CSV table of C-alpha atoms in Angstrom, one decimal:
chain,number,residue,atom,x,y,z
A,1,UNK,CA,118.7,48.8,89.3
A,2,UNK,CA,121.3,50.0,92.1
A,3,UNK,CA,120.5,53.8,92.5
A,4,UNK,CA,119.9,56.8,94.4
A,5,UNK,CA,116.5,57.9,94.2
A,6,UNK,CA,115.4,61.7,95.2
A,7,UNK,CA,111.9,63.2,95.6
A,8,UNK,CA,110.5,65.4,94.4
A,9,UNK,CA,112.5,66.0,91.3
A,10,UNK,CA,111.2,69.9,91.3
A,11,UNK,CA,109.7,71.8,94.1
A,12,UNK,CA,108.4,75.4,94.4
A,13,UNK,CA,107.8,76.6,98.0
A,14,UNK,CA,107.2,79.6,99.9
A,15,UNK,CA,109.3,81.3,102.4
A,16,UNK,CA,109.4,79.7,105.8
A,17,UNK,CA,107.4,76.9,104.7
A,18,UNK,CA,109.0,73.5,106.0
A,19,UNK,CA,110.1,71.0,103.5
A,20,UNK,CA,111.9,67.8,103.4
A,21,UNK,CA,113.6,66.3,100.3
A,22,UNK,CA,113.9,62.8,100.5
A,23,UNK,CA,116.8,60.5,99.3
A,24,UNK,CA,117.1,57.1,99.4
A,25,UNK,CA,119.5,54.3,98.1
A,26,UNK,CA,119.1,50.6,97.5
A,27,UNK,CA,123.1,49.6,97.5
A,28,UNK,CA,123.5,49.3,101.3
A,29,UNK,CA,125.7,52.0,101.1
A,30,UNK,CA,127.3,53.4,104.7
A,31,UNK,CA,128.2,56.8,103.6
A,32,UNK,CA,125.8,59.6,102.0
A,33,UNK,CA,126.1,63.1,101.5
A,34,UNK,CA,123.7,66.3,100.1
A,35,UNK,CA,124.9,68.8,97.7
A,36,UNK,CA,123.6,71.8,96.4
A,37,UNK,CA,124.8,73.1,93.0
A,38,UNK,CA,124.8,77.0,92.0
A,39,UNK,CA,125.8,78.6,88.9
A,40,UNK,CA,129.4,79.8,89.6
A,41,UNK,CA,130.3,78.0,92.7
A,42,UNK,CA,129.7,74.4,91.5
A,43,UNK,CA,128.6,71.7,93.9
A,44,UNK,CA,129.3,72.4,97.4
A,45,UNK,CA,128.7,69.8,100.3
A,46,UNK,CA,125.9,70.5,103.2
A,47,UNK,CA,125.7,67.6,105.3
A,48,UNK,CA,127.3,64.2,105.3
A,49,UNK,CA,126.6,60.7,107.3
A,50,UNK,CA,129.3,58.3,107.8
A,51,UNK,CA,126.4,55.4,109.1
A,52,UNK,CA,123.2,55.3,110.7
A,53,UNK,CA,123.0,58.0,113.5
A,54,UNK,CA,126.3,59.7,112.3
A,55,UNK,CA,126.2,63.0,110.6
A,56,UNK,CA,128.4,65.9,110.2
A,57,UNK,CA,128.2,69.1,108.4
A,58,UNK,CA,129.9,70.2,105.2
A,59,UNK,CA,130.9,73.4,103.8
A,60,UNK,CA,127.5,75.0,103.7
A,61,UNK,CA,125.1,73.3,106.5
A,62,UNK,CA,123.3,76.4,107.7
A,63,UNK,CA,119.7,76.3,107.5
A,64,UNK,CA,119.5,72.7,106.8
A,65,UNK,CA,119.1,69.9,108.9
A,66,UNK,CA,119.3,66.3,108.1
A,67,UNK,CA,118.6,62.9,109.7
A,68,UNK,CA,119.7,59.3,109.4
A,69,UNK,CA,117.6,56.6,111.0
A,70,UNK,CA,118.1,54.1,108.8
A,71,UNK,CA,121.0,52.9,106.6
A,72,UNK,CA,119.1,53.4,103.1
A,73,UNK,CA,117.3,57.0,103.8
A,74,UNK,CA,118.9,60.2,104.2
A,75,UNK,CA,116.2,63.1,104.1
A,76,UNK,CA,117.4,66.9,103.9
A,77,UNK,CA,115.2,69.4,106.0
A,78,UNK,CA,114.7,73.0,105.5
A,79,UNK,CA,113.0,74.2,108.4
A,80,UNK,CA,112.5,77.8,107.3
A,81,UNK,CA,113.5,77.9,103.8
A,82,UNK,CA,114.7,81.3,102.4
A,83,UNK,CA,115.2,82.5,98.6
A,84,UNK,CA,118.9,82.0,98.9
A,85,UNK,CA,118.2,78.2,99.0
A,86,UNK,CA,116.8,78.2,96.0
A,87,UNK,CA,119.5,75.6,94.3
A,88,UNK,CA,119.4,72.4,92.6
A,89,UNK,CA,120.3,69.6,95.3
A,90,UNK,CA,122.1,66.2,94.7
A,91,UNK,CA,122.2,63.1,97.2
A,92,UNK,CA,124.8,61.3,96.7
A,93,UNK,CA,125.9,57.7,98.6
A,94,UNK,CA,128.9,55.2,98.2
A,95,UNK,CA,130.4,52.2,100.0
A,96,UNK,CA,132.7,52.9,103.2
A,97,UNK,CA,136.1,52.3,101.5
A,98,UNK,CA,137.7,54.0,98.8
A,99,UNK,CA,137.4,51.5,96.4
A,100,UNK,CA,134.2,52.7,95.5
A,101,UNK,CA,133.1,56.1,93.7
A,102,UNK,CA,129.7,58.0,94.6
A,103,UNK,CA,126.3,57.6,93.0
A,104,UNK,CA,124.4,60.5,92.4
A,105,UNK,CA,121.0,61.1,92.4
A,106,UNK,CA,119.3,63.1,89.5
A,107,UNK,CA,118.8,66.1,91.5
A,108,UNK,CA,116.0,68.3,93.1
A,109,UNK,CA,115.3,71.5,91.8
A,110,UNK,CA,114.1,73.8,94.3
A,111,UNK,CA,112.8,77.3,94.2
A,112,UNK,CA,111.7,79.3,97.3
A,113,UNK,CA,109.7,82.4,96.5
B,1,UNK,CA,142.6,70.0,101.7
B,2,UNK,CA,144.4,68.6,98.7
B,3,UNK,CA,143.1,70.7,95.7
B,4,UNK,CA,143.0,70.0,92.0
B,5,UNK,CA,143.6,72.5,89.1
B,6,UNK,CA,141.8,71.7,85.7
B,7,UNK,CA,141.5,73.8,82.5
B,8,UNK,CA,138.0,75.5,82.5
B,9,UNK,CA,137.0,74.0,79.2
B,10,UNK,CA,138.5,72.0,76.4
B,11,UNK,CA,137.2,71.0,72.6
B,12,UNK,CA,137.3,67.8,70.6
B,13,UNK,CA,136.3,66.3,67.4
B,14,UNK,CA,133.8,63.2,67.6
B,15,UNK,CA,135.9,60.1,67.3
B,16,UNK,CA,139.1,61.9,68.2
B,17,UNK,CA,140.6,60.9,71.4
B,18,UNK,CA,140.5,63.2,74.3
B,19,UNK,CA,143.0,63.8,77.0
B,20,UNK,CA,141.8,65.9,79.7
B,21,UNK,CA,144.4,66.9,82.2
B,22,UNK,CA,144.6,67.5,86.1
B,23,UNK,CA,147.2,68.9,88.4
B,24,UNK,CA,147.3,68.0,92.0
B,25,UNK,CA,150.5,68.7,93.2
B,26,UNK,CA,149.9,68.8,97.1
B,27,UNK,CA,148.3,65.3,97.0
B,28,UNK,CA,149.2,63.3,99.9
B,29,UNK,CA,149.9,59.4,100.0
B,30,UNK,CA,146.3,58.5,101.1
B,31,UNK,CA,144.5,60.3,98.5
B,32,UNK,CA,142.9,58.3,95.5
B,33,UNK,CA,142.2,60.4,92.2
B,34,UNK,CA,138.8,60.3,91.2
B,35,UNK,CA,136.9,61.7,88.0
B,36,UNK,CA,133.4,62.4,87.6
B,37,UNK,CA,131.5,64.0,84.5
B,38,UNK,CA,128.2,65.7,84.6
B,39,UNK,CA,126.2,65.5,81.7
B,40,UNK,CA,123.6,68.4,81.1
B,41,UNK,CA,120.6,68.4,83.6
B,42,UNK,CA,121.8,65.5,85.5
B,43,UNK,CA,123.5,64.5,88.6
B,44,UNK,CA,127.6,63.8,88.3
B,45,UNK,CA,128.4,60.5,87.3
B,46,UNK,CA,131.6,58.4,88.7
B,47,UNK,CA,133.8,57.9,85.6
B,48,UNK,CA,136.9,56.3,87.0
B,49,UNK,CA,139.5,56.5,90.0
B,50,UNK,CA,143.1,55.3,90.7
B,51,UNK,CA,145.9,55.6,93.5
B,52,UNK,CA,148.9,55.2,91.6
B,53,UNK,CA,148.9,52.7,88.6
B,54,UNK,CA,147.2,53.9,85.4
B,55,UNK,CA,143.3,52.2,85.1
B,56,UNK,CA,141.0,51.4,82.7
B,57,UNK,CA,137.3,50.6,82.1
B,58,UNK,CA,134.8,50.6,80.1
B,59,UNK,CA,134.4,54.6,80.0
B,60,UNK,CA,137.8,55.7,79.7
B,61,UNK,CA,141.6,55.4,81.3
B,62,UNK,CA,143.3,57.5,83.9
B,63,UNK,CA,146.7,57.7,83.5
B,64,UNK,CA,148.9,59.2,87.0
B,65,UNK,CA,152.1,60.5,86.8
B,66,UNK,CA,155.0,58.8,88.4
B,67,UNK,CA,154.8,61.8,91.3
B,68,UNK,CA,151.3,61.5,91.2
B,69,UNK,CA,151.2,65.1,90.9
B,70,UNK,CA,149.3,65.1,87.9
B,71,UNK,CA,146.9,62.9,86.0
B,72,UNK,CA,144.9,62.4,82.8
B,73,UNK,CA,141.6,61.4,82.2
B,74,UNK,CA,141.7,59.7,78.5
B,75,UNK,CA,138.2,59.4,76.3
B,76,UNK,CA,139.5,57.0,73.7
B,77,UNK,CA,137.0,58.1,71.0
B,78,UNK,CA,134.6,60.8,71.8
B,79,UNK,CA,131.1,61.1,70.8
B,80,UNK,CA,128.6,63.4,71.1
B,81,UNK,CA,127.4,62.2,74.4
B,82,UNK,CA,130.8,62.8,76.0
B,83,UNK,CA,129.9,66.5,76.0
B,84,UNK,CA,129.6,67.4,79.9
B,85,UNK,CA,131.6,69.0,82.6
B,86,UNK,CA,134.6,66.5,83.8
B,87,UNK,CA,135.8,66.8,87.6
B,88,UNK,CA,138.9,65.7,89.0
B,89,UNK,CA,138.4,65.3,92.7
B,90,UNK,CA,141.1,64.0,95.4
B,91,UNK,CA,139.2,61.6,98.2
B,92,UNK,CA,141.3,60.6,101.2
B,93,UNK,CA,141.2,57.1,101.8
B,94,UNK,CA,141.7,57.8,105.7
B,95,UNK,CA,139.2,60.5,105.6
B,96,UNK,CA,136.3,59.1,103.0
B,97,UNK,CA,133.4,61.9,104.0
B,98,UNK,CA,134.6,65.1,104.5
B,99,UNK,CA,135.7,67.7,101.9
B,100,UNK,CA,135.1,65.6,99.0
B,101,UNK,CA,135.5,68.8,97.0
B,102,UNK,CA,134.1,69.6,93.5
B,103,UNK,CA,136.1,72.1,91.7
B,104,UNK,CA,134.8,74.0,88.4
B,105,UNK,CA,136.0,71.1,86.1
B,106,UNK,CA,136.5,71.1,82.7
B,107,UNK,CA,133.6,71.9,80.2
B,108,UNK,CA,134.4,69.3,77.5
B,109,UNK,CA,132.8,70.3,74.1
B,110,UNK,CA,132.6,67.5,71.1
B,111,UNK,CA,131.9,69.0,67.7
B,112,UNK,CA,130.6,66.7,65.2
């Protein structure tokens, strides 16, 4: 089944403890992206990647890192999480051309205490 | 960036058609019109997209105005499962990565 898989689905962590949220897609998509969703603010793009080793900042990149060493994987790294990064995170992927829509993962609910 | 405007909320009765409007008066020639929906506790789900011509798929139809400054997502027979937030988004064919902006969307309620 074609899908975007995020792990973990739920995570509670403490301030300052480094964490990684994984994202993997099995559709050979070139483009991948991370979003966060907060009440009243909607979905906001954190980082995106056009292809392997090509990444760029979205609208809210502060406090996050990403890497794209393989086409299928696009992990989101929080080096020193803070409570304002408590949010619902979504990974998405798509083919390179605009003939295709995004496929989203099921989300990761992160709580930083 | 081209932006879209949608009503905050709409209500429909089950098994009736629903027309969800979207205004995008600053759309450029290379912008595709995408629609997504987000069911409670799930990630956004692709619904349909188009450029100039009306489009149909198994989920919905997309009607695009001749001047492309507005579009309408049509659910032909609303079911309770269609209750969701619907997002109308413009995606630049030549800049597909950047600024794929989700606005507040339209929250659709379906009444039994």
